[in-house]
Each structure stands twice: as C-alpha cells, then as structure tokens.
mmCIF file of C-alpha atoms and ligand atoms in Angstrom:
data_model
loop_
_atom_site.group_PDB
_atom_site.id
_atom_site.type_symbol
_atom_site.label_atom_id
_atom_site.label_comp_id
_atom_site.label_asym_id
_atom_site.label_seq_id
_atom_site.Cartn_x
_atom_site.Cartn_y
_atom_site.Cartn_z
ATOM 1 C CA MET Q 1 26.253 11.655 14.330
ATOM 2 C CA ASN Q 2 25.146 8.653 15.567
ATOM 3 C CA LEU Q 3 22.277 7.689 12.768
ATOM 4 C CA LYS Q 4 21.130 5.067 14.885
ATOM 5 C CA LYS Q 5 20.280 7.621 17.581
ATOM 6 C CA GLU Q 6 18.986 10.118 15.602
ATOM 7 C CA LEU Q 7 16.675 7.772 13.558
ATOM 8 C CA GLN Q 8 15.227 6.433 16.678
ATOM 9 C CA ARG Q 9 15.003 10.307 18.070
ATOM 10 C CA ILE Q 10 12.936 11.481 15.004
ATOM 11 C CA THR Q 11 10.743 8.704 14.937
ATOM 12 C CA SER Q 12 9.581 8.172 18.392
ATOM 13 C CA VAL Q 13 7.367 10.977 17.676
ATOM 14 C CA PHE Q 14 5.353 8.873 15.626
ATOM 15 C CA PHE Q 15 4.545 6.882 18.779
ATOM 16 C CA GLU Q 16 3.843 9.745 21.194
ATOM 17 C CA ASP Q 17 0.258 9.451 22.577
ATOM 18 C CA THR Q 18 -0.642 12.901 21.948
ATOM 19 C CA LYS Q 19 -1.693 12.360 18.141
ATOM 20 C CA ASP Q 20 -0.065 16.120 17.064
ATOM 21 C CA TYR Q 21 -0.144 15.421 13.381
ATOM 22 C CA SER Q 22 1.798 18.596 12.436
ATOM 23 C CA LYS Q 23 4.513 17.415 14.826
ATOM 24 C CA SER Q 24 4.546 13.721 13.154
ATOM 25 C CA PHE Q 25 4.990 15.302 9.734
ATOM 26 C CA SER Q 26 7.306 17.560 10.717
ATOM 27 C CA ALA Q 27 9.228 14.338 11.995
ATOM 28 C CA LEU Q 28 8.316 12.312 8.806
ATOM 29 C CA LYS Q 29 10.163 15.058 6.942
ATOM 30 C CA LYS Q 30 13.220 15.178 9.097
ATOM 31 C CA TYR Q 31 13.086 10.968 8.685
ATOM 32 C CA LYS Q 32 13.163 11.370 5.094
ATOM 33 C CA LYS Q 33 16.053 13.821 4.780
ATOM 34 C CA LEU Q 34 17.917 11.575 7.208
ATOM 35 C CA LEU Q 35 17.493 8.556 4.851
ATOM 36 C CA LEU Q 36 18.440 10.422 1.815
ATOM 37 C CA GLY Q 37 21.402 11.997 3.394
ATOM 38 C CA ILE Q 38 22.430 8.314 3.789
ATOM 39 C CA SER Q 39 21.858 7.284 0.272
ATOM 40 C CA ASN Q 40 22.449 10.492 -1.560
ATOM 41 C CA GLU Q 41 24.731 9.582 -4.040
ATOM 42 C CA THR Q 42 23.368 6.047 -4.208
ATOM 43 C CA ILE Q 43 19.574 7.013 -5.647
ATOM 44 C CA ASN Q 44 20.189 10.119 -7.596
ATOM 45 C CA ASN Q 45 21.118 8.621 -11.182
ATOM 46 C CA GLU Q 46 19.004 8.034 -14.120
ATOM 47 C CA GLU Q 47 18.615 4.360 -13.747
ATOM 48 C CA HIS Q 48 16.976 4.886 -10.163
ATOM 49 C CA ARG Q 49 14.038 6.598 -11.986
ATOM 50 C CA ASN Q 50 13.333 3.400 -14.002
ATOM 51 C CA ASN Q 51 10.473 1.587 -13.298
ATOM 52 C CA VAL Q 52 11.025 -2.256 -13.874
ATOM 53 C CA LEU Q 53 8.249 -4.245 -15.967
ATOM 54 C CA PHE Q 54 7.068 -7.539 -14.798
ATOM 55 C CA GLU Q 55 4.038 -9.770 -16.165
ATOM 56 C CA ASN Q 56 1.947 -8.762 -12.954
ATOM 57 C CA GLY Q 57 2.485 -5.093 -13.229
ATOM 58 C CA ILE Q 58 5.493 -2.647 -12.493
ATOM 59 C CA ALA Q 59 7.829 -2.398 -9.992
ATOM 60 C CA ILE Q 60 8.344 1.841 -9.506
ATOM 61 C CA GLY Q 61 11.930 3.061 -9.833
ATOM 62 C CA THR Q 62 14.163 3.422 -6.786
ATOM 63 C CA LEU Q 63 13.666 7.482 -6.399
ATOM 64 C CA TRP Q 64 9.849 7.268 -6.678
ATOM 65 C CA ALA Q 65 10.078 4.433 -4.326
ATOM 66 C CA ALA Q 66 11.697 6.497 -1.897
ATOM 67 C CA ASN Q 67 9.602 9.694 -2.571
ATOM 68 C CA CYS Q 68 6.265 7.363 -1.046
ATOM 69 C CA LEU Q 69 7.686 9.158 2.070
ATOM 70 C CA ASP Q 70 6.339 12.063 0.642
ATOM 71 C CA ASP Q 71 2.981 11.133 1.274
ATOM 72 C CA LEU Q 72 2.482 12.210 4.786
ATOM 73 C CA VAL Q 73 -0.868 10.817 5.698
ATOM 74 C CA ARG Q 74 0.002 7.650 4.508
ATOM 75 C CA THR Q 75 3.463 6.963 5.774
ATOM 76 C CA LEU Q 76 2.249 7.820 9.404
ATOM 77 C CA LYS Q 77 -1.081 5.896 9.204
ATOM 78 C CA PHE Q 78 0.868 2.983 8.219
ATOM 79 C CA ILE Q 79 3.222 3.238 10.453
ATOM 80 C CA ILE Q 80 0.589 3.353 13.316
ATOM 81 C CA GLY Q 81 -1.592 0.715 11.989
ATOM 82 C CA ILE Q 82 1.717 -1.219 11.901
ATOM 83 C CA ASN Q 83 2.207 -0.650 15.410
ATOM 84 C CA ILE Q 84 -1.316 -1.543 16.604
ATOM 85 C CA ALA Q 85 -0.792 -4.944 14.960
ATOM 86 C CA ILE Q 86 2.712 -5.696 16.604
ATOM 87 C CA GLN Q 87 1.634 -4.531 19.814
ATOM 88 C CA GLU Q 88 -1.688 -7.386 19.625
ATOM 89 C CA LYS Q 89 0.679 -10.265 18.453
ATOM 90 C CA ILE Q 90 3.344 -9.957 20.847
ATOM 91 C CA GLN Q 91 0.485 -10.211 23.329
ATOM 92 C CA GLN Q 92 -0.210 -13.782 22.080
ATOM 93 C CA LYS Q 93 3.507 -14.983 21.274
ATOM 94 C CA ASP Q 94 6.918 -14.573 22.699
ATOM 95 C CA SER Q 95 8.541 -14.272 19.108
ATOM 96 C CA LEU Q 96 7.196 -12.329 15.766
ATOM 97 C CA HIS Q 97 8.295 -12.592 12.437
ATOM 98 C CA ILE Q 98 7.078 -9.697 9.909
ATOM 99 C CA LEU Q 99 7.393 -9.930 6.397
ATOM 100 C CA TYR Q 100 7.564 -6.510 4.656
ATOM 101 C CA ALA Q 101 7.403 -7.254 0.581
ATOM 102 C CA GLY Q 102 8.201 -4.375 -1.648
ATOM 103 C CA THR Q 103 10.844 -2.049 1.082
ATOM 104 C CA GLY Q 104 12.138 0.291 -1.791
ATOM 105 C CA PRO Q 105 15.223 1.683 -0.709
ATOM 106 C CA PHE Q 106 14.482 2.299 2.742
ATOM 107 C CA ALA Q 107 12.413 -0.207 4.373
ATOM 108 C CA SER Q 108 10.644 3.368 5.340
ATOM 109 C CA LEU Q 109 7.585 1.730 7.045
ATOM 110 C CA ILE Q 110 9.605 -0.807 9.306
ATOM 111 C CA LEU Q 111 12.703 0.887 10.295
ATOM 112 C CA PRO Q 112 10.950 2.548 13.218
ATOM 113 C CA PHE Q 113 10.289 -0.534 14.702
ATOM 114 C CA ILE Q 114 13.300 -2.385 14.310
ATOM 115 C CA LEU Q 115 14.890 0.027 16.895
ATOM 116 C CA LYS Q 116 11.672 0.675 19.082
ATOM 117 C CA TYR Q 117 11.076 -3.336 19.637
ATOM 118 C CA ALA Q 118 14.821 -4.081 19.735
ATOM 119 C CA ASP Q 119 14.086 -5.661 23.140
ATOM 120 C CA LEU Q 120 11.600 -8.132 21.547
ATOM 121 C CA ASN Q 121 12.325 -11.296 19.512
ATOM 122 C CA ILE Q 122 11.138 -10.050 16.329
ATOM 123 C CA THR Q 123 12.653 -11.249 12.970
ATOM 124 C CA TYR Q 124 12.228 -9.051 9.651
ATOM 125 C CA THR Q 125 12.140 -10.819 6.110
ATOM 126 C CA LEU Q 126 12.764 -7.787 3.895
ATOM 127 C CA LEU Q 127 11.473 -8.795 0.219
ATOM 128 C CA GLU Q 128 12.406 -6.218 -2.902
ATOM 129 C CA VAL Q 129 11.930 -7.138 -6.336
ATOM 130 C CA ASN Q 130 13.964 -4.158 -7.738
ATOM 131 C CA PRO Q 131 17.947 -4.690 -7.427
ATOM 132 C CA LEU Q 132 18.678 -1.113 -7.223
ATOM 133 C CA SER Q 133 16.541 -0.462 -4.415
ATOM 134 C CA PHE Q 134 17.635 -3.547 -3.205
ATOM 135 C CA GLU Q 135 20.968 -2.645 -3.179
ATOM 136 C CA THR Q 136 20.574 0.585 -1.311
ATOM 137 C CA LEU Q 137 18.309 -0.867 1.457
ATOM 138 C CA LYS Q 138 21.168 -2.829 2.413
ATOM 139 C CA SER Q 139 23.675 -0.408 2.233
ATOM 140 C CA THR Q 140 21.285 1.630 4.389
ATOM 141 C CA ILE Q 141 20.902 -0.325 7.037
ATOM 142 C CA LYS Q 142 24.504 -1.117 7.031
ATOM 143 C CA LYS Q 143 25.038 2.365 7.291
ATOM 144 C CA LEU Q 144 22.633 2.804 10.039
ATOM 145 C CA GLY Q 145 24.949 0.347 12.384
ATOM 146 C CA PHE Q 146 21.949 -2.053 12.671
ATOM 147 C CA GLU Q 147 22.317 -5.573 14.150
ATOM 148 C CA THR Q 148 21.570 -8.062 11.373
ATOM 149 C CA ASN Q 149 20.868 -11.231 12.752
ATOM 150 C CA ASN Q 150 17.440 -10.778 12.981
ATOM 151 C CA ILE Q 151 17.055 -9.474 9.402
ATOM 152 C CA ASN Q 152 16.782 -11.451 6.315
ATOM 153 C CA PHE Q 153 17.297 -9.618 2.908
ATOM 154 C CA ILE Q 154 15.887 -11.537 -0.140
ATOM 155 C CA ASN Q 155 15.906 -10.239 -3.762
ATOM 156 C CA GLN Q 156 12.929 -11.672 -5.291
ATOM 157 C CA ASP Q 157 9.451 -10.973 -6.705
ATOM 158 C CA ALA Q 158 6.564 -11.246 -4.038
ATOM 159 C CA THR Q 159 4.389 -12.262 -6.723
ATOM 160 C CA LYS Q 160 6.472 -15.764 -6.858
ATOM 161 C CA TYR Q 161 8.208 -15.990 -3.889
ATOM 162 C CA GLN Q 162 7.781 -19.411 -2.091
ATOM 163 C CA PHE Q 163 7.857 -19.455 1.748
ATOM 164 C CA PRO Q 164 10.633 -21.854 2.924
ATOM 165 C CA LYS Q 165 10.131 -24.363 5.415
ATOM 166 C CA ASN Q 166 8.377 -23.980 8.523
ATOM 167 C CA PHE Q 167 8.075 -20.403 7.842
ATOM 168 C CA SER Q 168 4.656 -18.699 8.447
ATOM 169 C CA PRO Q 169 5.074 -14.764 9.111
ATOM 170 C CA ASP Q 170 2.734 -12.943 11.712
ATOM 171 C CA ILE Q 171 2.432 -9.970 9.946
ATOM 172 C CA ILE Q 172 2.896 -9.447 6.420
ATOM 173 C CA ILE Q 173 3.149 -5.695 5.285
ATOM 174 C CA SER Q 174 3.047 -4.703 1.680
ATOM 175 C CA GLU Q 175 2.232 -1.210 0.072
ATOM 176 C CA THR Q 176 2.687 -1.983 -3.777
ATOM 177 C CA MET Q 177 0.002 0.260 -5.060
ATOM 178 C CA GLN Q 178 -1.508 3.408 -6.690
ATOM 179 C CA ARG Q 179 -4.677 4.823 -6.396
ATOM 180 C CA ALA Q 180 -7.579 2.483 -8.105
ATOM 181 C CA LEU Q 181 -4.822 -0.152 -8.022
ATOM 182 C CA ASP Q 182 -3.662 0.434 -10.939
ATOM 183 C CA SER Q 183 -0.005 -0.695 -12.933
ATOM 184 C CA GLU Q 184 1.529 -2.122 -9.349
ATOM 185 C CA GLN Q 185 1.493 -5.484 -7.995
ATOM 186 C CA GLN Q 186 -0.406 -5.244 -4.913
ATOM 187 C CA VAL Q 187 -2.985 -7.881 -5.765
ATOM 188 C CA SER Q 188 -0.637 -10.694 -7.407
ATOM 189 C CA ILE Q 189 1.753 -10.184 -3.986
ATOM 190 C CA PHE Q 190 -1.425 -10.319 -1.905
ATOM 191 C CA TYR Q 191 -2.830 -13.237 -3.425
ATOM 192 C CA ASN Q 192 0.579 -15.107 -3.376
ATOM 193 C CA LEU Q 193 1.215 -14.526 0.231
ATOM 194 C CA MET Q 194 -2.252 -14.678 1.429
ATOM 195 C CA ARG Q 195 -2.441 -18.613 -0.416
ATOM 196 C CA GLN Q 196 0.916 -19.670 2.043
ATOM 197 C CA SER Q 197 0.375 -17.819 5.341
ATOM 198 C CA ASP Q 198 -2.198 -18.822 8.233
ATOM 199 C CA SER Q 199 -5.395 -17.903 9.030
ATOM 200 C CA ASP Q 200 -4.356 -15.784 11.925
ATOM 201 C CA THR Q 201 -1.610 -13.645 9.953
ATOM 202 C CA ILE Q 202 -2.400 -10.051 9.663
ATOM 203 C CA PHE Q 203 -2.249 -8.332 6.570
ATOM 204 C CA ILE Q 204 -1.354 -4.637 6.034
ATOM 205 C CA PRO Q 205 -3.592 -3.119 4.637
ATOM 206 C CA GLU Q 206 -6.399 -5.142 6.179
ATOM 207 C CA LYS Q 207 -8.800 -4.024 3.104
ATOM 208 C CA ILE Q 208 -8.661 -2.255 0.096
ATOM 209 C CA THR Q 209 -11.735 -1.343 -1.879
ATOM 210 C CA LEU Q 210 -12.698 -0.124 -5.140
ATOM 211 C CA ALA Q 211 -16.289 1.418 -5.667
ATOM 212 C CA ILE Q 212 -17.657 3.142 -8.618
ATOM 213 C CA GLY Q 213 -18.619 6.653 -7.543
ATOM 214 C CA THR Q 214 -19.579 9.916 -8.785
ATOM 215 C CA GLY Q 215 -18.201 13.404 -8.376
ATOM 216 C CA SER Q 216 -19.832 16.802 -8.399
ATOM 217 C CA SER Q 217 -18.848 20.385 -7.894
ATOM 218 C CA LYS Q 218 -20.036 22.392 -5.326
ATOM 219 C CA VAL Q 219 -19.337 26.390 -5.019
ATOM 220 C CA LYS Q 220 -18.984 27.172 -1.511
ATOM 221 C CA LYS Q 221 -20.346 30.373 -0.178
ATOM 222 C CA THR Q 222 -16.465 31.350 -0.148
ATOM 223 C CA ASP Q 223 -16.786 31.304 -3.923
ATOM 224 C CA ILE Q 224 -14.606 28.239 -3.678
ATOM 225 C CA GLN Q 225 -15.337 25.088 -6.034
ATOM 226 C CA GLN Q 226 -15.115 21.868 -4.133
ATOM 227 C CA LYS Q 227 -15.702 18.558 -5.788
ATOM 228 C CA CYS Q 228 -18.032 16.209 -3.584
ATOM 229 C CA TYR Q 229 -17.911 12.147 -4.464
ATOM 230 C CA LEU Q 230 -20.343 9.730 -3.341
ATOM 231 C CA LYS Q 231 -19.706 6.139 -3.619
ATOM 232 C CA HIS Q 232 -22.511 3.951 -4.989
ATOM 233 C CA ASN Q 233 -21.061 0.582 -5.914
ATOM 234 C CA ASN Q 234 -18.167 -1.404 -4.475
ATOM 235 C CA VAL Q 235 -16.801 -3.643 -7.235
ATOM 236 C CA PHE Q 236 -13.715 -5.100 -6.096
ATOM 237 C CA GLU Q 237 -11.893 -5.706 -2.589
ATOM 238 C CA VAL Q 238 -8.341 -7.050 -2.063
ATOM 239 C CA SER Q 239 -8.659 -9.023 1.872
ATOM 240 C CA LYS Q 240 -8.218 -12.134 3.239
ATOM 241 C CA LYS Q 241 -12.082 -12.538 3.427
ATOM 242 C CA ALA Q 242 -12.370 -11.436 -0.280
ATOM 243 C CA MET Q 243 -9.803 -13.940 -1.190
ATOM 244 C CA ASN Q 244 -11.575 -16.767 -0.066
ATOM 245 C CA SER Q 245 -14.998 -15.624 -1.576
ATOM 246 C CA ASN Q 246 -16.398 -16.462 -5.129
ATOM 247 C CA ASP Q 247 -15.351 -13.081 -6.378
ATOM 248 C CA TRP Q 248 -11.677 -14.435 -6.652
ATOM 249 C CA LEU Q 249 -10.955 -17.533 -9.110
ATOM 250 C CA PHE Q 250 -7.661 -18.969 -9.710
ATOM 251 C CA GLU Q 251 -7.887 -20.528 -13.031
ATOM 252 C CA LYS Q 252 -5.996 -23.537 -12.968
ATOM 253 C CA THR Q 253 -5.185 -24.134 -16.884
ATOM 254 C CA SER Q 254 -4.136 -20.756 -17.277
ATOM 255 C CA ASN Q 255 -2.349 -20.303 -14.157
ATOM 256 C CA LYS Q 256 -3.951 -16.783 -13.830
ATOM 257 C CA LEU Q 257 -6.093 -14.993 -11.301
ATOM 258 C CA ASP Q 258 -9.580 -13.953 -12.564
ATOM 259 C CA PHE Q 259 -12.119 -11.848 -10.942
ATOM 260 C CA THR Q 260 -15.914 -11.858 -11.363
ATOM 261 C CA LYS Q 261 -17.427 -8.969 -13.606
ATOM 262 C CA LYS Q 262 -19.734 -6.384 -11.573
ATOM 263 C CA HIS Q 263 -22.551 -4.131 -13.087
ATOM 264 C CA THR Q 264 -23.282 -0.851 -11.283
ATOM 265 C CA VAL Q 265 -26.224 0.899 -12.802
ATOM 266 C CA LEU Q 266 -26.479 4.722 -12.324
ATOM 267 C CA LYS Q 267 -29.933 6.012 -12.233
ATOM 268 C CA GLU Q 268 -30.461 9.162 -13.851
ATOM 269 C CA GLU Q 269 -31.744 10.783 -10.842
ATOM 270 C CA GLU Q 270 -28.031 9.679 -9.084
ATOM 271 C CA LEU Q 271 -26.660 11.305 -12.403
ATOM 272 C CA SER Q 272 -28.542 14.230 -11.975
ATOM 273 C CA THR Q 273 -25.911 16.355 -10.220
ATOM 274 C CA ALA Q 274 -23.004 14.474 -10.874
ATOM 275 C CA SER Q 275 -20.315 16.112 -13.574
ATOM 276 C CA GLU Q 276 -18.092 12.809 -13.654
ATOM 277 C CA ILE Q 277 -17.525 8.951 -13.175
ATOM 278 C CA VAL Q 278 -14.763 7.956 -10.928
ATOM 279 C CA VAL Q 279 -13.436 4.822 -9.347
ATOM 280 C CA MET Q 280 -13.024 5.701 -5.550
ATOM 281 C CA THR Q 281 -10.460 3.761 -3.383
ATOM 282 C CA GLU Q 282 -10.598 3.328 0.150
ATOM 283 C CA ILE Q 283 -8.294 1.484 2.449
ATOM 284 C CA THR Q 284 -8.358 -0.058 5.439
ATOM 285 C CA ILE Q 285 -4.620 -0.374 6.835
ATOM 286 C CA TYR Q 286 -5.357 -1.912 10.176
ATOM 287 C CA ARG Q 287 -8.358 -1.929 12.712
ATOM 288 C CA ASN Q 288 -9.396 2.200 12.655
ATOM 289 C CA GLU Q 289 -6.555 2.963 10.648
ATOM 290 C CA LYS Q 290 -8.146 4.270 7.230
ATOM 291 C CA LEU Q 291 -7.155 6.124 4.510
ATOM 292 C CA ILE Q 292 -10.534 7.786 3.395
ATOM 293 C CA ILE Q 293 -11.225 9.656 0.218
ATOM 294 C CA ASN Q 294 -8.730 12.038 -1.109
ATOM 295 C CA GLU Q 295 -6.268 11.538 2.363
ATOM 296 C CA SER Q 296 -3.646 10.377 0.497
ATOM 297 C CA GLY Q 297 -2.176 10.209 -2.808
ATOM 298 C CA LEU Q 298 -3.603 6.146 -2.867
ATOM 299 C CA THR Q 299 -7.122 7.342 -2.592
ATOM 300 C CA ILE Q 300 -7.479 9.676 -4.912
ATOM 301 C CA PRO Q 301 -10.426 9.613 -7.096
ATOM 302 C CA LYS Q 302 -9.573 8.168 -10.562
ATOM 303 C CA TYR Q 303 -11.401 10.165 -13.459
ATOM 304 C CA ILE Q 304 -13.230 8.047 -15.452
ATOM 305 C CA LYS Q 305 -15.781 10.095 -17.925
ATOM 306 C CA ASP Q 306 -17.744 13.180 -18.026
ATOM 307 C CA VAL Q 307 -21.422 12.923 -17.454
ATOM 308 C CA SER Q 308 -21.991 16.714 -16.932
ATOM 309 C CA ASP Q 309 -24.361 16.602 -20.172
ATOM 310 C CA ASN Q 310 -25.578 13.155 -19.714
ATOM 311 C CA LYS Q 311 -28.681 13.726 -17.339
ATOM 312 C CA LYS Q 312 -31.498 12.296 -18.944
ATOM 313 C CA GLU Q 313 -30.447 8.577 -18.816
ATOM 314 C CA SER Q 314 -29.444 5.922 -16.444
ATOM 315 C CA LEU Q 315 -25.750 4.525 -17.216
ATOM 316 C CA THR Q 316 -24.176 0.870 -16.626
ATOM 317 C CA ILE Q 317 -21.206 0.295 -15.741
ATOM 318 C CA LYS Q 318 -19.531 -3.075 -16.254
ATOM 319 C CA SER Q 319 -16.309 -3.470 -14.377
ATOM 320 C CA GLN Q 320 -13.508 -6.059 -13.916
ATOM 321 C CA TYR Q 321 -10.202 -5.958 -12.070
ATOM 322 C CA VAL Q 322 -7.596 -7.471 -14.632
ATOM 323 C CA ILE Q 323 -4.045 -8.781 -13.679
ATOM 324 C CA GLY Q 324 -1.133 -8.704 -16.750
ATOM 325 C CA SER Q 325 1.230 -6.340 -17.605
ATOM 326 C CA GLU Q 326 -1.069 -3.492 -16.632
ATOM 327 C CA PRO Q 327 -3.055 -4.195 -13.621
ATOM 328 C CA LYS Q 328 -6.467 -2.089 -13.523
ATOM 329 C CA LEU Q 329 -9.935 -2.185 -13.132
ATOM 330 C CA GLU Q 330 -11.089 -2.276 -16.856
ATOM 331 C CA LEU Q 331 -14.446 -0.512 -17.198
ATOM 332 C CA LYS Q 332 -17.232 -0.063 -20.095
ATOM 333 C CA ILE Q 333 -19.867 2.153 -19.799
ATOM 334 C CA VAL Q 334 -22.708 1.023 -22.008
HETATM 335 C C1 LIG Y 1 4.868 2.183 -3.593
HETATM 336 S S1 LIG Y 1 6.483 1.703 -3.379
HETATM 337 C C2 LIG Y 1 6.435 1.295 -1.313
HETATM 338 C C3 LIG Y 1 7.924 1.774 -0.754
HETATM 339 C C4 LIG Y 1 8.282 1.416 0.872
HETATM 340 N N1 LIG Y 1 7.448 0.307 1.193
HETATM 341 C C5 LIG Y 1 7.123 3.045 1.367
HETATM 342 O O1 LIG Y 1 5.942 2.323 1.476
HETATM 343 O O2 LIG Y 1 7.404 3.911 1.293
HETATM 344 C C6 LIG Y 1 6.945 -0.218 -3.867
HETATM 345 C C7 LIG Y 1 7.967 -1.418 -3.649
HETATM 346 O O3 LIG Y 1 7.619 -2.511 -3.861
HETATM 347 C C8 LIG Y 1 8.440 -3.102 -4.797
HETATM 348 N N2 LIG Y 1 8.108 -4.164 -5.288
HETATM 349 C C9 LIG Y 1 6.763 -3.970 -6.161
HETATM 350 N N3 LIG Y 1 6.505 -4.850 -7.067
HETATM 351 C C10 LIG Y 1 7.085 -5.803 -6.190
HETATM 352 C C11 LIG Y 1 7.652 -7.365 -6.317
HETATM 353 N N4 LIG Y 1 6.449 -8.253 -6.860
HETATM 354 N N5 LIG Y 1 8.279 -8.111 -5.366
HETATM 355 C C12 LIG Y 1 8.769 -7.521 -4.676
HETATM 356 N N6 LIG Y 1 8.737 -6.026 -4.712
HETATM 357 C C13 LIG Y 1 7.892 -5.606 -5.335
HETATM 358 C C14 LIG Y 1 8.815 -1.796 -5.787
HETATM 359 O O4 LIG Y 1 10.304 -2.034 -6.101
HETATM 360 C C15 LIG Y 1 9.088 -0.689 -4.727
HETATM 361 O O5 LIG Y 1 10.089 -0.662 -4.195
#
C-alpha cells in the first residue's frame, strides 16, 4: 500500500465543503487505524503508558497521546480551525512557519496539512518532550515517506524552548490540556511561546476559558435524566489578550507565573435548583470553531461539590489558577 496516498485519501474528507460529520468521523477512525498500523509494535509496551512528570505538569504517555484522536469532535474541529488559520495566513504571505508543540507520536493535527499543502512553501517545527513519542513521530513520518527538508524535529520541553534567531512562527498549535486545565502544561507552554512570538502570530486554540458553573438534573418526558449546566462567572482565560492583562503576573523574583484570585458569589436563588458546583471549560479553537460544554472530553464539566442540600444560603467560591507539578484551578468554597 502507498501509505502517503492512503493518508491523503482518508484525510481529504476533513476538508470537503459538505459538512458530513458521520463521514468525517468514519474518516477519523480510519486515520487512527492507519497511524496505529504504522506504529503498532512501537507504542504497545508498558513504558508507552507512562506519563512523564515535569515541574510544570505532566506530559502524557505515548499511547494516551495517540488515543487523543478518539475524541472525534475535538480532532475534527482542531483540523478545521487550523485549516482556516493556514488559509488566512497564506493570503498574506508567500511562506509560512507552523510550530506544533506537543505533537504526540503522530503529529495528528498537522499531518493532513503536510500533504494537502505540499505545493505551498510551509515549514513545520514539530516539538515533543516525551522521548518515546518523539521517536515514534520521527519513524511514523519516515515510514509515511514524507519529504522532510521542510520539517524540523525537536525533542525539547515547550515550556522552556527558546526560539532560534530569526524564528517567528506564523501559527502555533498546542493541545496539551485536559478539562479544567488540570495536570497538563498548556498554560506554561503558551506563556513561554506567546512571550517570544510576534503580535500577529495565530495561537490555536485561540482562547480557553474556565468558568464556575452549576449543574442540575432535569427529568425529560421520556424519563431520561439530563444534566443542565449554567455558567456563572469566567474565572480564568488563556489567550494572547489575557496574557497581556493584569490577570497574568510574572514574578521575576520566584521566576514563576502567578494569576489573580477571583471571587464568585452564587446567590441563594442561583443555587435553589442546582445540584452541584462545577468548573466549565470552553475552547475557541479558531474563529467560529469552538468546543462547547460536553462536546469533547476537553469540555466535560469538572465536578466540585454537591449542593443539592444547600438551598438556604449563598456561597462564595475563591479560585486561582496555579502552576506547579499539578497545575489546576484551585478552589475554596466559603
Ligand atoms: C494531549 S497530547 C496531544 C497529542 C496530539 N497533539 C493530538 O492532539 O492528538 C499532548 C502531547 O503534548 C506533549 N507535551 C506535553 N507537555 C509538553 C511540553 N512541555 N513540551 C513538549 N511537548 C509536551 C505530550 O507528551 C503529548 O504527546
């Protein structure tokens, strides 16, 4: 089988104008099967399940990174968003540089473009910290038979990576997150890369917000219980705008990123129908490509506290995003 042709045939479905989601989802499954087939023997060992721990959070194991492809809505929307960004940028410039931080073993969000835009002058820098994922990435691209003179492979930590002289990527992509921005290094990675990039560099995702919300159970006519979520207050944002706001503070003495504390008051009437307090995650991938609540594993609400018995008083939730070996939105309910 000509793997390159097969990859192009499968992934071309993502770019068809007729937004046929079932066709795209079936193509995504074939895409993963093809990539797993190429790397099967190399990512199936125990060591490929191990997360790697860093001072700014974890880098997930190779197998788990490969499995990110199973989040079909996420993967499809990221690919569509990246395509919009490339098309916008290529109208403005003859040559582009795309930096992909946290590629996993397959660079799955960018691979389709290396073929689709082979005739354009695009250079790709693929950055991955997990050495096992990095090795699989290189061997996958080799086995696919790609020309690699426009691809740079870098096995480094994106929270520390320093741009070489005269390096100014037009688009920077990183999906290094879990819901509620728990555990992984998205915030530190974007901080490091945003600080070094030009003001017109496109970041994908463009914006991530965390909000305090409440959930309540509704029983529908069909007797099916459905949870409804209500957003109350945005408490943390990752975007170029947020990074330049007073909410993001860099402590020079401790060499640490710090974020302002937020207070959210949930009034008695707001809690009267609620059963739980949650953290809600919303992601703007690029322009109109968004992941709304519960649409992807990345936007599943994070359960914080049961409030079904607590109808008589208001509650104050103090929150602050913290970076460390376990990055997270820290919460105190008073
Ligand atoms: C959630 S997976 C996503 C994999 C793939 N990009 C995708 O979207 O399907 C995140 C990847 O980023 C890598 N990663 C995490 N922290 C990193 C860091 N500080 N520098 C470089 N890569 C990192 C992990 O090892 C993992 O392969």
